[in-house]
Amino acid sequence: DDAMTAADRWASAAGGGDGALGAYRLGVAGVLTGGLMPASAGGRRPTSTRALSRWSDFQKAELLWLDGVLAYLDHNPQRMGAVRRALAAATAPHRPLLDRSLAALAAEAGGDRKGATRTMLELEAEIADRAPIGDLLARYPRLVTANRLLAARWLRSLGEDTEAVRLLAWYESMFPTAVVAAWNSGIGSVDLLDRAEIAELAGDSERARRYFTRFLQRYDRATQALRTRVARASAGLDRLGPRSARA
């Protein structure tokens, strides 16, 4: 809540597209992590045609990609189709990577979770191998975040926990700047619950306990939308029992 308040103030004070796009970007990330409802993020989308006309090609492309991610999260295939058609006409250099991300989301929304997962894994492998990667992350700071969190969820549903864990640790290695590192850690910490549950299933009680505890420390005052996940983490610690009981 504090982050969104700060972002909204920045959007009002900042010139150009940086502030407005930043608030919308954070709103979509909030929906992705379960902290906001889609309508809350959608209400922060910049709509002024005059203002948008002055945006860079990169900003316009990212806006469309964020629209597509939000459409997926809001279960709106018609909107996603319109966004992808608009993105196809964009001129930003990295447009194909954005479209491949949305293609995976569209495939999953259409019922092909395995195909969507394969597409996203291939895309993320390509992004990880880029040199340098800093420019891409600076232009589209939530691209890897969304790709990996969503692909990890799909992998878990398919019983591929080991591969999911590999994706969920992205923010521990991808930090071209201090600002990006801070945002990645803040948003990526929501996956500590998944990492804890996977560790527990693998029999690694100490690692599971550590992740459950870190998750609960981060979300000790969770919003209503995240309280189910907090309950899962608390239940995980209860299952493991006190450390002394296993000594």
mmCIF file of C-alpha atoms in Angstrom:
data_model
loop_
_atom_site.group_PDB
_atom_site.id
_atom_site.type_symbol
_atom_site.label_atom_id
_atom_site.label_comp_id
_atom_site.label_asym_id
_atom_site.label_seq_id
_atom_site.Cartn_x
_atom_site.Cartn_y
_atom_site.Cartn_z
ATOM 1 C CA ASP A 1 0.000 0.000 0.000
ATOM 2 C CA ASP A 2 2.795 2.422 0.875
ATOM 3 C CA ALA A 3 4.584 1.620 -2.380
ATOM 4 C CA MET A 4 1.473 2.341 -4.444
ATOM 5 C CA THR A 5 0.872 5.604 -2.588
ATOM 6 C CA ALA A 6 4.437 6.692 -3.333
ATOM 7 C CA ALA A 7 4.111 5.616 -6.974
ATOM 8 C CA ASP A 8 0.877 7.545 -7.409
ATOM 9 C CA ARG A 9 2.495 10.678 -5.998
ATOM 10 C CA TRP A 10 5.458 10.202 -8.304
ATOM 11 C CA ALA A 11 3.113 9.800 -11.267
ATOM 12 C CA SER A 12 1.504 13.129 -10.431
ATOM 13 C CA ALA A 13 4.787 14.947 -9.967
ATOM 14 C CA ALA A 14 7.035 13.406 -12.630
ATOM 15 C CA GLY A 15 7.157 14.769 -16.133
ATOM 16 C CA GLY A 16 6.900 12.670 -19.278
ATOM 17 C CA GLY A 17 5.892 9.047 -19.164
ATOM 18 C CA ASP A 18 8.209 7.818 -16.411
ATOM 19 C CA GLY A 19 5.916 8.536 -13.485
ATOM 20 C CA ALA A 20 2.662 7.356 -15.029
ATOM 21 C CA LEU A 21 4.233 4.250 -16.501
ATOM 22 C CA GLY A 22 5.987 3.488 -13.224
ATOM 23 C CA ALA A 23 2.740 3.596 -11.241
ATOM 24 C CA TYR A 24 0.974 1.368 -13.760
ATOM 25 C CA ARG A 25 3.926 -1.016 -13.840
ATOM 26 C CA LEU A 26 3.853 -1.351 -10.071
ATOM 27 C CA GLY A 27 0.092 -1.831 -10.125
ATOM 28 C CA VAL A 28 0.373 -4.721 -12.590
ATOM 29 C CA ALA A 29 3.139 -6.231 -10.456
ATOM 30 C CA GLY A 30 0.792 -5.964 -7.489
ATOM 31 C CA VAL A 31 -1.842 -7.998 -9.339
ATOM 32 C CA LEU A 32 0.797 -10.508 -10.423
ATOM 33 C CA THR A 33 1.923 -11.113 -6.848
ATOM 34 C CA GLY A 34 -1.605 -11.225 -5.481
ATOM 35 C CA GLY A 35 -1.549 -7.953 -3.575
ATOM 36 C CA LEU A 36 -3.957 -5.955 -5.760
ATOM 37 C CA MET A 37 -7.133 -6.570 -7.730
ATOM 38 C CA PRO A 38 -6.965 -6.029 -11.532
ATOM 39 C CA ALA A 39 -9.305 -3.035 -11.380
ATOM 40 C CA SER A 40 -6.911 -1.236 -9.057
ATOM 41 C CA ALA A 41 -4.043 -1.578 -11.519
ATOM 42 C CA GLY A 42 -6.248 -0.817 -14.513
ATOM 43 C CA GLY A 43 -7.323 2.439 -12.935
ATOM 44 C CA ARG A 44 -3.696 3.578 -12.992
ATOM 45 C CA ARG A 45 -3.230 3.071 -16.722
ATOM 46 C CA PRO A 46 -2.252 6.298 -18.533
ATOM 47 C CA THR A 47 -5.006 7.274 -20.990
ATOM 48 C CA SER A 48 -4.157 10.770 -22.250
ATOM 49 C CA THR A 49 -3.624 10.493 -26.009
ATOM 50 C CA ARG A 50 -1.705 13.759 -26.015
ATOM 51 C CA ALA A 51 0.637 12.589 -23.257
ATOM 52 C CA LEU A 52 1.137 9.153 -24.807
ATOM 53 C CA SER A 53 2.060 10.725 -28.143
ATOM 54 C CA ARG A 54 5.195 12.122 -26.509
ATOM 55 C CA TRP A 55 6.332 8.779 -25.096
ATOM 56 C CA SER A 56 9.315 6.914 -26.494
ATOM 57 C CA ASP A 57 8.881 3.744 -28.553
ATOM 58 C CA PHE A 58 10.163 1.743 -25.586
ATOM 59 C CA GLN A 59 7.586 3.251 -23.241
ATOM 60 C CA LYS A 60 4.725 2.660 -25.664
ATOM 61 C CA ALA A 61 5.776 -0.964 -26.173
ATOM 62 C CA GLU A 62 6.058 -1.585 -22.443
ATOM 63 C CA LEU A 63 2.628 -0.044 -21.887
ATOM 64 C CA LEU A 64 1.113 -2.499 -24.364
ATOM 65 C CA TRP A 65 2.946 -5.432 -22.799
ATOM 66 C CA LEU A 66 1.684 -4.433 -19.349
ATOM 67 C CA ASP A 67 -1.815 -4.205 -20.837
ATOM 68 C CA GLY A 68 -1.436 -7.770 -22.071
ATOM 69 C CA VAL A 69 -0.205 -9.109 -18.747
ATOM 70 C CA LEU A 70 -3.095 -7.429 -16.943
ATOM 71 C CA ALA A 71 -5.574 -8.784 -19.488
ATOM 72 C CA TYR A 72 -4.246 -12.287 -18.828
ATOM 73 C CA LEU A 73 -4.457 -11.869 -15.063
ATOM 74 C CA ASP A 74 -7.985 -10.474 -15.446
ATOM 75 C CA HIS A 75 -9.050 -13.402 -17.679
ATOM 76 C CA ASN A 76 -9.847 -11.110 -20.607
ATOM 77 C CA PRO A 77 -8.838 -12.845 -23.870
ATOM 78 C CA GLN A 78 -10.525 -10.254 -26.067
ATOM 79 C CA ARG A 79 -8.448 -7.501 -24.524
ATOM 80 C CA MET A 80 -5.295 -9.577 -24.866
ATOM 81 C CA GLY A 81 -5.988 -10.139 -28.552
ATOM 82 C CA ALA A 82 -6.406 -6.405 -29.123
ATOM 83 C CA VAL A 83 -3.191 -5.673 -27.238
ATOM 84 C CA ARG A 84 -1.190 -8.177 -29.267
ATOM 85 C CA ARG A 85 -2.463 -6.672 -32.510
ATOM 86 C CA ALA A 86 -1.420 -3.223 -31.325
ATOM 87 C CA LEU A 87 1.973 -4.514 -30.202
ATOM 88 C CA ALA A 88 2.564 -6.040 -33.623
ATOM 89 C CA ALA A 89 2.585 -2.505 -35.032
ATOM 90 C CA ALA A 90 5.033 -1.199 -32.401
ATOM 91 C CA THR A 91 8.545 -0.222 -33.448
ATOM 92 C CA ALA A 92 10.584 -0.761 -30.267
ATOM 93 C CA PRO A 93 13.693 -2.937 -30.877
ATOM 94 C CA HIS A 94 12.688 -5.522 -28.267
ATOM 95 C CA ARG A 95 9.091 -5.862 -29.449
ATOM 96 C CA PRO A 96 9.488 -9.555 -30.502
ATOM 97 C CA LEU A 97 10.494 -10.527 -26.950
ATOM 98 C CA LEU A 98 7.436 -8.784 -25.528
ATOM 99 C CA ASP A 99 5.180 -10.481 -28.046
ATOM 100 C CA ARG A 100 6.605 -13.913 -27.252
ATOM 101 C CA SER A 101 5.862 -13.302 -23.593
ATOM 102 C CA LEU A 102 2.248 -12.423 -24.416
ATOM 103 C CA ALA A 103 2.033 -15.382 -26.812
ATOM 104 C CA ALA A 104 2.830 -17.694 -23.901
ATOM 105 C CA LEU A 105 0.159 -16.043 -21.769
ATOM 106 C CA ALA A 106 -2.373 -16.351 -24.576
ATOM 107 C CA ALA A 107 -1.552 -20.036 -25.024
ATOM 108 C CA GLU A 108 -2.009 -20.724 -21.324
ATOM 109 C CA ALA A 109 -5.269 -18.790 -21.257
ATOM 110 C CA GLY A 110 -6.400 -20.928 -24.181
ATOM 111 C CA GLY A 111 -5.759 -24.161 -22.281
ATOM 112 C CA ASP A 112 -2.290 -25.118 -23.558
ATOM 113 C CA ARG A 113 -0.331 -24.845 -20.322
ATOM 114 C CA LYS A 114 2.434 -27.190 -21.431
ATOM 115 C CA GLY A 115 2.975 -25.289 -24.649
ATOM 116 C CA ALA A 116 2.846 -21.965 -22.844
ATOM 117 C CA THR A 117 5.416 -23.168 -20.339
ATOM 118 C CA ARG A 118 7.737 -24.365 -23.071
ATOM 119 C CA THR A 119 7.469 -21.026 -24.871
ATOM 120 C CA MET A 120 8.204 -19.081 -21.701
ATOM 121 C CA LEU A 121 11.164 -21.281 -20.742
ATOM 122 C CA GLU A 122 12.688 -20.844 -24.192
ATOM 123 C CA LEU A 123 12.194 -17.099 -23.999
ATOM 124 C CA GLU A 124 13.755 -16.850 -20.548
ATOM 125 C CA ALA A 125 16.734 -18.955 -21.599
ATOM 126 C CA GLU A 126 17.300 -16.553 -24.483
ATOM 127 C CA ILE A 127 16.949 -13.492 -22.264
ATOM 128 C CA ALA A 128 19.352 -14.929 -19.662
ATOM 129 C CA ASP A 129 21.954 -15.534 -22.387
ATOM 130 C CA ARG A 130 21.793 -11.968 -23.701
ATOM 131 C CA ALA A 131 24.915 -9.874 -23.296
ATOM 132 C CA PRO A 132 24.522 -7.336 -21.934
ATOM 133 C CA ILE A 133 21.203 -7.962 -20.224
ATOM 134 C CA GLY A 134 21.168 -4.660 -18.347
ATOM 135 C CA ASP A 135 19.673 -2.646 -21.208
ATOM 136 C CA LEU A 136 16.724 -5.003 -21.596
ATOM 137 C CA LEU A 137 16.004 -5.048 -17.851
ATOM 138 C CA ALA A 138 16.253 -1.267 -17.678
ATOM 139 C CA ARG A 139 13.797 -0.839 -20.553
ATOM 140 C CA TYR A 140 11.351 -3.487 -19.325
ATOM 141 C CA PRO A 141 12.037 -4.007 -15.614
ATOM 142 C CA ARG A 142 9.060 -6.315 -14.994
ATOM 143 C CA LEU A 143 9.459 -8.545 -18.051
ATOM 144 C CA VAL A 144 11.615 -11.204 -16.359
ATOM 145 C CA THR A 145 9.575 -10.880 -13.160
ATOM 146 C CA ALA A 146 6.298 -11.728 -14.872
ATOM 147 C CA ASN A 147 7.742 -14.374 -17.159
ATOM 148 C CA ARG A 148 9.383 -16.298 -14.341
ATOM 149 C CA LEU A 149 6.702 -16.015 -11.677
ATOM 150 C CA LEU A 150 3.993 -17.167 -14.082
ATOM 151 C CA ALA A 151 6.081 -19.923 -15.653
ATOM 152 C CA ALA A 152 7.003 -21.195 -12.177
ATOM 153 C CA ARG A 153 3.329 -21.393 -11.226
ATOM 154 C CA TRP A 154 2.594 -23.355 -14.376
ATOM 155 C CA LEU A 155 5.534 -25.682 -13.731
ATOM 156 C CA ARG A 156 4.335 -26.382 -10.187
ATOM 157 C CA SER A 157 0.890 -27.278 -11.481
ATOM 158 C CA LEU A 158 2.552 -29.684 -13.926
ATOM 159 C CA GLY A 159 4.561 -31.363 -11.172
ATOM 160 C CA GLU A 160 7.887 -29.826 -12.274
ATOM 161 C CA ASP A 161 8.973 -28.357 -8.945
ATOM 162 C CA THR A 162 12.703 -28.642 -9.605
ATOM 163 C CA GLU A 163 12.467 -26.529 -12.733
ATOM 164 C CA ALA A 164 10.189 -24.082 -10.930
ATOM 165 C CA VAL A 165 12.774 -23.488 -8.209
ATOM 166 C CA ARG A 166 15.378 -22.586 -10.825
ATOM 167 C CA LEU A 167 13.106 -19.859 -12.170
ATOM 168 C CA LEU A 168 12.048 -18.549 -8.767
ATOM 169 C CA ALA A 169 15.542 -17.513 -7.736
ATOM 170 C CA TRP A 170 15.991 -15.045 -10.612
ATOM 171 C CA TYR A 171 16.134 -11.944 -8.414
ATOM 172 C CA GLU A 172 19.158 -13.288 -6.552
ATOM 173 C CA SER A 173 21.336 -12.984 -9.662
ATOM 174 C CA MET A 174 19.732 -10.440 -12.033
ATOM 175 C CA PHE A 175 20.491 -7.001 -10.603
ATOM 176 C CA PRO A 176 22.203 -4.663 -13.108
ATOM 177 C CA THR A 177 21.538 -1.674 -10.800
ATOM 178 C CA ALA A 178 20.796 -1.193 -7.107
ATOM 179 C CA VAL A 179 17.300 0.069 -7.921
ATOM 180 C CA VAL A 180 16.467 -2.962 -10.046
ATOM 181 C CA ALA A 181 17.884 -5.253 -7.360
ATOM 182 C CA ALA A 182 15.668 -3.652 -4.720
ATOM 183 C CA TRP A 183 12.533 -3.944 -6.839
ATOM 184 C CA ASN A 184 13.318 -7.520 -7.832
ATOM 185 C CA SER A 185 13.878 -8.548 -4.222
ATOM 186 C CA GLY A 186 10.735 -6.801 -3.024
ATOM 187 C CA ILE A 187 8.489 -8.350 -5.654
ATOM 188 C CA GLY A 188 10.308 -11.666 -5.892
ATOM 189 C CA SER A 189 9.964 -12.349 -2.179
ATOM 190 C CA VAL A 190 6.383 -13.472 -2.790
ATOM 191 C CA ASP A 191 7.840 -16.677 -4.235
ATOM 192 C CA LEU A 192 9.448 -17.587 -0.905
ATOM 193 C CA LEU A 193 6.230 -19.463 -0.104
ATOM 194 C CA ASP A 194 6.554 -21.627 -3.214
ATOM 195 C CA ARG A 195 10.215 -22.267 -2.522
ATOM 196 C CA ALA A 196 9.359 -23.258 1.049
ATOM 197 C CA GLU A 197 6.652 -25.695 -0.034
ATOM 198 C CA ILE A 198 8.925 -27.242 -2.652
ATOM 199 C CA ALA A 199 11.733 -27.652 -0.110
ATOM 200 C CA GLU A 200 9.303 -29.263 2.335
ATOM 201 C CA LEU A 201 8.122 -31.743 -0.290
ATOM 202 C CA ALA A 202 11.759 -32.568 -1.036
ATOM 203 C CA GLY A 203 12.387 -33.331 2.652
ATOM 204 C CA ASP A 204 14.622 -30.299 3.248
ATOM 205 C CA SER A 205 12.956 -29.135 6.462
ATOM 206 C CA GLU A 206 15.600 -26.581 7.413
ATOM 207 C CA ARG A 207 15.437 -24.796 4.078
ATOM 208 C CA ALA A 208 11.621 -24.945 4.124
ATOM 209 C CA ARG A 209 11.510 -23.470 7.609
ATOM 210 C CA ARG A 210 13.844 -20.655 6.587
ATOM 211 C CA TYR A 211 11.741 -19.721 3.545
ATOM 212 C CA PHE A 212 8.423 -19.946 5.426
ATOM 213 C CA THR A 213 9.854 -17.691 8.133
ATOM 214 C CA ARG A 214 11.257 -15.144 5.675
ATOM 215 C CA PHE A 215 7.925 -15.022 3.851
ATOM 216 C CA LEU A 216 6.016 -14.344 7.061
ATOM 217 C CA GLN A 217 8.507 -11.666 8.081
ATOM 218 C CA ARG A 218 7.967 -9.894 4.748
ATOM 219 C CA TYR A 219 4.174 -10.176 4.824
ATOM 220 C CA ASP A 220 3.389 -9.711 8.502
ATOM 221 C CA ARG A 221 0.725 -7.133 7.547
ATOM 222 C CA ALA A 222 -0.540 -8.653 4.337
ATOM 223 C CA THR A 223 -3.385 -7.168 2.332
ATOM 224 C CA GLN A 224 -6.622 -9.124 2.115
ATOM 225 C CA ALA A 225 -5.611 -10.586 -1.237
ATOM 226 C CA LEU A 226 -2.419 -12.093 0.218
ATOM 227 C CA ARG A 227 -3.806 -13.485 3.465
ATOM 228 C CA THR A 228 -4.457 -16.913 1.959
ATOM 229 C CA ARG A 229 -0.759 -17.189 1.168
ATOM 230 C CA VAL A 230 0.135 -16.044 4.680
ATOM 231 C CA ALA A 231 -2.127 -18.768 6.053
ATOM 232 C CA ARG A 232 -0.334 -21.332 3.869
ATOM 233 C CA ALA A 233 3.036 -20.221 5.219
ATOM 234 C CA SER A 234 1.828 -20.374 8.815
ATOM 235 C CA ALA A 235 0.424 -23.836 8.223
ATOM 236 C CA GLY A 236 3.763 -24.890 6.755
ATOM 237 C CA LEU A 237 5.620 -23.892 9.902
ATOM 238 C CA ASP A 238 3.021 -25.719 12.006
ATOM 239 C CA ARG A 239 3.565 -28.882 9.968
ATOM 240 C CA LEU A 240 7.306 -28.731 10.497
ATOM 241 C CA GLY A 241 6.906 -28.264 14.240
ATOM 242 C CA PRO A 242 9.452 -26.656 16.588
ATOM 243 C CA ARG A 243 13.102 -27.196 15.718
ATOM 244 C CA SER A 244 13.822 -28.739 19.108
ATOM 245 C CA ALA A 245 11.253 -31.470 18.491
ATOM 246 C CA ARG A 246 13.357 -32.782 15.605
ATOM 247 C CA ALA A 247 16.725 -32.514 17.316
#
